[in-house]
Coordinates of C-alpha atoms in Angstrom, one line a residue:
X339 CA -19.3 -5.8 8.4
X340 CA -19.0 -3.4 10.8
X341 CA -15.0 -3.4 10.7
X342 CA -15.0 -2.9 6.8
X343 CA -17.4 -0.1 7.5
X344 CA -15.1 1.5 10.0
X345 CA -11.9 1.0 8.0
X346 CA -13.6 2.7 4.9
X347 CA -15.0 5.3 7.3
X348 CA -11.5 6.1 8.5
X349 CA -9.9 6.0 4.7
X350 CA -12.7 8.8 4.1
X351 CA -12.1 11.1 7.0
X352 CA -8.1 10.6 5.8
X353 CA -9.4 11.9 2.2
X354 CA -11.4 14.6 3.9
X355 CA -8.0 16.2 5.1
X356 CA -6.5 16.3 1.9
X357 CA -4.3 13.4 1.7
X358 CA -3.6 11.3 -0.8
X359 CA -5.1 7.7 -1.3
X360 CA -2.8 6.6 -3.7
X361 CA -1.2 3.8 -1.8
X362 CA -4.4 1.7 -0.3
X363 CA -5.0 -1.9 -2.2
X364 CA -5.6 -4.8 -1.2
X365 CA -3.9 -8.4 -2.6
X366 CA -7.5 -10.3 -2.3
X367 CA -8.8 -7.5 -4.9
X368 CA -7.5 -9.0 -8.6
X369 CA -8.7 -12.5 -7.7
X370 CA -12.2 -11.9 -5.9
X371 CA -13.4 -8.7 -8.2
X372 CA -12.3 -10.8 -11.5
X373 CA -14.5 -13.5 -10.0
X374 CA -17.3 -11.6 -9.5
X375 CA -19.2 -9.6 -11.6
X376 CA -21.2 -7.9 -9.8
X377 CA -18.0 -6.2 -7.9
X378 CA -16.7 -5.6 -11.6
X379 CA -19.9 -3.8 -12.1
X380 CA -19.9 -1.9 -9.2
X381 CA -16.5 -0.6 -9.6
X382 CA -17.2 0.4 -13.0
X383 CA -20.2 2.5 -12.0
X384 CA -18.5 3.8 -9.4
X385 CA -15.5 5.1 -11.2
X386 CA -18.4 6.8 -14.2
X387 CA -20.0 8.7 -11.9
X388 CA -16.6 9.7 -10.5
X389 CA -15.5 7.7 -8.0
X390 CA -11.7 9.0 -7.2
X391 CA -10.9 4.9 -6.2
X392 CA -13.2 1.5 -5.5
X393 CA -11.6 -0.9 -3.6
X394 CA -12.3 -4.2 -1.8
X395 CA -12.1 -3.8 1.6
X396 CA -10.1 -6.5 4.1
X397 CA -10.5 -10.3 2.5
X398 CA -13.8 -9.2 0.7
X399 CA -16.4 -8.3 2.8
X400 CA -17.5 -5.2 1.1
X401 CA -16.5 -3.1 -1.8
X402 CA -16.3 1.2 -1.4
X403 CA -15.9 3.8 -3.3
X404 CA -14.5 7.5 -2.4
X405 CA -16.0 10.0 -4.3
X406 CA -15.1 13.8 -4.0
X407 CA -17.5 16.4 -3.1
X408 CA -20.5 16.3 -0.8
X409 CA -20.0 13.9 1.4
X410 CA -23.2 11.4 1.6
X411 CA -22.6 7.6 3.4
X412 CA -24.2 5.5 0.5
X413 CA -24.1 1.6 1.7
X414 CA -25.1 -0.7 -1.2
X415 CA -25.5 -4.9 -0.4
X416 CA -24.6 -7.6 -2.7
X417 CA -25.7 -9.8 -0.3
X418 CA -25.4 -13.3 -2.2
X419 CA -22.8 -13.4 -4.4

């Protein structure tokens, strides 16, 4: 957990200086986020309320989103999947 967290955490401050994301994915995504659908959900919710990107972080441990604006730390669990 905590290395996702700091991973996203340093994809955000790289947003925050104006740079572009355009180039982060991750090979796990496709196969773990089409198994899943709560992932498929989150993303989806994510990207309505305008999420800029929602990506799987490292071999799954957690999902983010980066979102443009304000910046608020919002950590949601799917703790069982």
């Amino acid at each position: 957990y905590e290395v996702a967290m700091e991973k996203a955490v340093n994809i955000m401050e790289y947003l925050k200086k104006g740079k572009v994301a355009g180039g982060i994915e991750n090979v796990f995504e496709k196969i773990v986020v089409e198994n899943y659908e709560e992932l498929q959900e989150y993303r989806s919710e994510a990207l309505k309320k305008g999420a800029l990107l929602s990506l799987l972080s490292g071999s799954g441990s957690c999902m983010f989103s980066v979102f443009k604006g304000p910046h608020k730390l919002h950590v949601k669990y799917i703790e069982e999947l």
